[in-house]
Amino acid sequence: MFHVTGSSPPFALAIDAMGGDQAPDVVLDGLELAAERHPEARFLLVGDEALVGGALARRKRAARACSLRHAPDRISGDMKPTAALRVRGSSMRVAIDAVAGGEAAGIVSAGNTGALMALSKIVIKTMPEIDRPALAAIGPSARGDVVLLDLGANVQCDARNLVEFAVMGDAFARAVLGLTSPTIGLLNVGSEELKGDDRVRHAAEVLRDSHIGAQFRGFVEGHDITAGTTDVVVTDGFTGNVALKTGEGALKLMRDLLRQVFTSSVPARMGYLLARPALDRLREWMDPRRYNGAILIGLNGVVVKSHGGTDAVGFAHAVDVAMDMVTHRFTDQIRVGLTRLSSAGPRIPADPR
């Protein structure tokens, strides 16, 4: 049975029980799935005890894995980050405080994205070696999963930021995708060495001379993301966010077109029945729940943002991603990578802007 906690041993993750469109039910259902996959893990569940306690008791696996900490307030989806900073009793803030205080290794929240990013950067704080944290996510490609960062945390980036993103992306691909030597590309308007602006070319020079130089494949273009040309694609937050939203729109268009094609006539419906096994495999491969969980990397703790409208399967996947990062000591890997980058001595040029 769960218990309400004031102080306790370290937890694997703090979970924001009140974040998301259908919280706390989706969060608790997701934890029920996650607890089955991670039977040894302990979670600090943060939320309104009156709303969460009884519902948690009905999820036996989650109840055994969780300790409940009362937080009376919640941050709404439309609350501005500046206002969220003042709500110290919110479930998101109390969960973040647990990470900052060393009680938990990371946090998973389906709540307000802007608030989560702002609170995490201010309370958990950026690692001393990192200039700016980045938002990363995993997506599908023709060759498997691909890591893309930054996805919007930093609209403008200089060469130093891009190099740090590459080091963080390398560590993330090792921890979550299990790759021993992930390949890395810088997103550009062309693959030729002279393409792009000064900051991208300068970042490429540093990466070629760095400890991950053997993994660096130079410049990649937009179509290389879904082609899986490299395991990690690095770009600034403006371009990365546009690429992400374009990809999401293309997947939705493809699903809509397939639906129209297979419902357009009786022969088309018969064709659907014949093609259904293959289409079911395609649907499973492209299921957005498999890729739920954007990660704010470069902080002194693991921060995973689940989509606010996801279901239990999607939330459980976000917990899986966070657990992978905790288990593989993701933040330590970033520190090692940045230390090797610094000791190798490549000079990152000043921002040419």
CSV table of N, CA and C in Angstrom, one decimal, residues 24-93:
chain,number,residue,atom,x,y,z
A,24,PRO,N,-5.8,13.1,-12.7
A,24,PRO,CA,-4.7,12.2,-12.5
A,24,PRO,C,-4.9,10.8,-13.1
A,25,ASP,N,-6.1,10.5,-13.7
A,25,ASP,CA,-6.4,9.1,-14.1
A,25,ASP,C,-5.4,8.6,-15.1
A,26,VAL,N,-5.1,9.4,-16.2
A,26,VAL,CA,-4.1,8.9,-17.2
A,26,VAL,C,-2.7,8.7,-16.6
A,27,VAL,N,-2.3,9.6,-15.7
A,27,VAL,CA,-1.0,9.5,-15.0
A,27,VAL,C,-1.0,8.2,-14.2
A,28,LEU,N,-2.0,7.9,-13.5
A,28,LEU,CA,-2.0,6.7,-12.6
A,28,LEU,C,-2.1,5.4,-13.4
A,29,ASP,N,-2.9,5.4,-14.5
A,29,ASP,CA,-2.9,4.3,-15.4
A,29,ASP,C,-1.6,4.0,-16.1
A,30,GLY,N,-0.9,5.1,-16.4
A,30,GLY,CA,0.4,5.0,-17.0
A,30,GLY,C,1.4,4.4,-16.0
A,31,LEU,N,1.3,4.9,-14.8
A,31,LEU,CA,2.2,4.4,-13.7
A,31,LEU,C,1.9,2.9,-13.5
A,32,GLU,N,0.7,2.5,-13.6
A,32,GLU,CA,0.4,1.1,-13.4
A,32,GLU,C,1.1,0.2,-14.4
A,33,LEU,N,1.2,0.7,-15.7
A,33,LEU,CA,1.9,0.0,-16.7
A,33,LEU,C,3.4,0.1,-16.4
A,34,ALA,N,3.9,1.3,-16.1
A,34,ALA,CA,5.3,1.5,-15.8
A,34,ALA,C,5.8,0.7,-14.7
A,35,ALA,N,5.0,0.5,-13.6
A,35,ALA,CA,5.4,-0.2,-12.4
A,35,ALA,C,5.6,-1.7,-12.8
A,36,GLU,N,4.9,-2.2,-13.7
A,36,GLU,CA,5.0,-3.6,-14.2
A,36,GLU,C,6.4,-3.8,-14.9
A,37,ARG,N,6.7,-2.8,-15.7
A,37,ARG,CA,8.0,-2.8,-16.5
A,37,ARG,C,9.2,-2.6,-15.6
A,38,HIS,N,9.0,-1.8,-14.5
A,38,HIS,CA,10.2,-1.5,-13.7
A,38,HIS,C,9.8,-1.8,-12.2
A,39,PRO,N,9.8,-3.1,-11.9
A,39,PRO,CA,9.2,-3.6,-10.6
A,39,PRO,C,10.1,-3.1,-9.4
A,40,GLU,N,11.3,-2.8,-9.6
A,40,GLU,CA,12.2,-2.4,-8.5
A,40,GLU,C,12.2,-0.9,-8.3
A,41,ALA,N,11.6,-0.1,-9.2
A,41,ALA,CA,11.6,1.3,-9.1
A,41,ALA,C,10.6,1.9,-8.1
A,42,ARG,N,11.0,3.0,-7.5
A,42,ARG,CA,10.1,3.7,-6.5
A,42,ARG,C,9.9,5.1,-7.1
A,43,PHE,N,8.6,5.5,-7.0
A,43,PHE,CA,8.2,6.8,-7.6
A,43,PHE,C,7.6,7.6,-6.5
A,44,LEU,N,8.0,8.9,-6.6
A,44,LEU,CA,7.4,9.9,-5.7
A,44,LEU,C,6.3,10.6,-6.5
A,45,LEU,N,5.0,10.2,-6.1
A,45,LEU,CA,3.8,10.8,-6.8
A,45,LEU,C,3.4,12.0,-6.1
A,46,VAL,N,3.3,13.1,-6.8
A,46,VAL,CA,3.0,14.4,-6.2
A,46,VAL,C,1.6,14.9,-6.7
A,47,GLY,N,0.7,15.2,-5.8
A,47,GLY,CA,-0.6,15.7,-6.2
A,47,GLY,C,-1.5,15.9,-5.0
A,48,ASP,N,-2.7,16.3,-5.3
A,48,ASP,CA,-3.7,16.6,-4.3
A,48,ASP,C,-4.1,15.2,-3.7
A,49,GLU,N,-3.8,15.0,-2.4
A,49,GLU,CA,-4.1,13.7,-1.8
A,49,GLU,C,-5.5,13.3,-1.9
A,50,ALA,N,-6.4,14.3,-1.7
A,50,ALA,CA,-7.9,14.0,-1.8
A,50,ALA,C,-8.3,13.4,-3.1
A,51,LEU,N,-7.7,13.9,-4.2
A,51,LEU,CA,-8.0,13.5,-5.6
A,51,LEU,C,-7.2,12.3,-6.0
A,52,VAL,N,-6.0,12.1,-5.5
A,52,VAL,CA,-5.1,11.1,-6.0
A,52,VAL,C,-5.2,9.8,-5.1
A,53,GLY,N,-5.3,10.0,-3.8
A,53,GLY,CA,-5.1,8.9,-2.9
A,53,GLY,C,-6.0,7.7,-3.2
A,54,GLY,N,-7.3,7.9,-3.3
A,54,GLY,CA,-8.2,6.8,-3.5
A,54,GLY,C,-8.0,6.1,-4.9
A,55,ALA,N,-7.8,7.0,-5.9
A,55,ALA,CA,-7.6,6.4,-7.2
A,55,ALA,C,-6.3,5.6,-7.3
A,56,LEU,N,-5.2,6.0,-6.6
A,56,LEU,CA,-4.0,5.3,-6.6
A,56,LEU,C,-4.2,3.9,-5.9
A,57,ALA,N,-5.0,3.9,-4.8
A,57,ALA,CA,-5.2,2.6,-4.1
A,57,ALA,C,-5.9,1.6,-5.0
A,58,ARG,N,-6.6,2.0,-6.0
A,58,ARG,CA,-7.2,1.0,-6.9
A,58,ARG,C,-6.3,0.5,-8.0
A,59,ARG,N,-5.1,1.1,-8.1
A,59,ARG,CA,-4.0,0.6,-9.0
A,59,ARG,C,-3.0,-0.1,-8.2
A,60,LYS,N,-3.1,-1.4,-8.1
A,60,LYS,CA,-2.3,-2.1,-7.1
A,60,LYS,C,-0.8,-2.0,-7.3
A,61,ARG,N,-0.3,-2.2,-8.6
A,61,ARG,CA,1.1,-2.1,-8.9
A,61,ARG,C,1.6,-0.7,-8.6
A,62,ALA,N,0.9,0.2,-9.1
A,62,ALA,CA,1.3,1.6,-8.9
A,62,ALA,C,1.4,2.0,-7.4
A,63,ALA,N,0.4,1.5,-6.7
A,63,ALA,CA,0.3,1.8,-5.3
A,63,ALA,C,1.5,1.3,-4.5
A,64,ARG,N,2.0,0.1,-4.9
A,64,ARG,CA,3.1,-0.5,-4.3
A,64,ARG,C,4.4,0.2,-4.6
A,65,ALA,N,4.5,0.8,-5.8
A,65,ALA,CA,5.7,1.5,-6.3
A,65,ALA,C,5.8,2.9,-5.8
A,66,CYS,N,4.6,3.5,-5.4
A,66,CYS,CA,4.6,5.0,-5.2
A,66,CYS,C,4.5,5.3,-3.7
A,67,SER,N,5.1,6.5,-3.4
A,67,SER,CA,4.8,7.2,-2.2
A,67,SER,C,4.1,8.5,-2.6
A,68,LEU,N,3.1,8.9,-1.9
A,68,LEU,CA,2.3,10.1,-2.3
A,68,LEU,C,2.6,11.3,-1.4
A,69,ARG,N,3.0,12.4,-2.1
A,69,ARG,CA,3.2,13.6,-1.4
A,69,ARG,C,2.2,14.6,-1.8
A,70,HIS,N,1.6,15.2,-0.8
A,70,HIS,CA,0.5,16.2,-1.0
A,70,HIS,C,1.0,17.5,-1.6
A,71,ALA,N,0.3,17.9,-2.6
A,71,ALA,CA,0.5,19.2,-3.2
A,71,ALA,C,-0.8,19.8,-3.6
A,72,PRO,N,-1.3,20.8,-3.0
A,72,PRO,CA,-2.7,21.2,-3.1
A,72,PRO,C,-3.1,21.9,-4.4
A,73,ASP,N,-2.1,22.5,-5.1
A,73,ASP,CA,-2.3,23.3,-6.3
A,73,ASP,C,-1.9,22.6,-7.6
A,74,ARG,N,-2.4,23.1,-8.7
A,74,ARG,CA,-2.0,22.6,-10.0
A,74,ARG,C,-1.7,23.8,-10.9
A,75,ILE,N,-0.8,23.6,-11.9
A,75,ILE,CA,-0.6,24.6,-12.9
A,75,ILE,C,-1.4,24.3,-14.1
A,76,SER,N,-2.2,25.2,-14.5
A,76,SER,CA,-3.1,25.0,-15.6
A,76,SER,C,-2.3,25.1,-16.9
A,77,GLY,N,-3.0,24.6,-18.0
A,77,GLY,CA,-2.3,24.5,-19.2
A,77,GLY,C,-2.0,25.9,-19.9
A,78,ASP,N,-2.8,26.9,-19.5
A,78,ASP,CA,-2.7,28.2,-20.1
A,78,ASP,C,-2.0,29.2,-19.1
A,79,MET,N,-1.5,28.7,-18.0
A,79,MET,CA,-0.8,29.6,-17.1
A,79,MET,C,0.6,30.0,-17.6
A,80,LYS,N,0.9,31.3,-17.5
A,80,LYS,CA,2.2,31.7,-18.0
A,80,LYS,C,3.3,31.3,-17.1
A,81,PRO,N,4.5,31.0,-17.6
A,81,PRO,CA,5.6,30.6,-16.8
A,81,PRO,C,5.9,31.5,-15.6
A,82,THR,N,5.8,32.8,-15.8
A,82,THR,CA,6.1,33.7,-14.8
A,82,THR,C,5.1,33.6,-13.6
A,83,ALA,N,3.8,33.3,-13.9
A,83,ALA,CA,2.8,33.0,-12.9
A,83,ALA,C,3.1,31.7,-12.2
A,84,ALA,N,3.5,30.7,-13.0
A,84,ALA,CA,3.7,29.3,-12.5
A,84,ALA,C,4.8,29.4,-11.4
A,85,LEU,N,5.8,30.2,-11.6
A,85,LEU,CA,6.9,30.3,-10.7
A,85,LEU,C,6.5,30.7,-9.3
A,86,ARG,N,5.3,31.4,-9.2
A,86,ARG,CA,4.8,31.9,-7.9
A,86,ARG,C,4.0,30.8,-7.2
A,87,VAL,N,3.6,29.8,-7.9
A,87,VAL,CA,2.7,28.7,-7.2
A,87,VAL,C,3.6,27.7,-6.6
A,88,ARG,N,4.1,27.9,-5.5
A,88,ARG,CA,5.1,27.0,-4.8
A,88,ARG,C,4.4,25.7,-4.3
A,89,GLY,N,3.1,25.7,-4.2
A,89,GLY,CA,2.4,24.4,-3.8
A,89,GLY,C,1.9,23.6,-4.9
A,90,SER,N,2.3,23.9,-6.1
A,90,SER,CA,1.7,23.1,-7.2
A,90,SER,C,2.4,21.7,-7.3
A,91,SER,N,1.7,20.8,-7.9
A,91,SER,CA,2.3,19.4,-8.0
A,91,SER,C,3.6,19.4,-8.8
A,92,MET,N,3.6,20.3,-9.9
A,92,MET,CA,4.8,20.4,-10.7
A,92,MET,C,6.0,20.9,-9.9
A,93,ARG,N,5.7,22.0,-9.2
A,93,ARG,CA,6.8,22.6,-8.4
A,93,ARG,C,7.3,21.7,-7.3
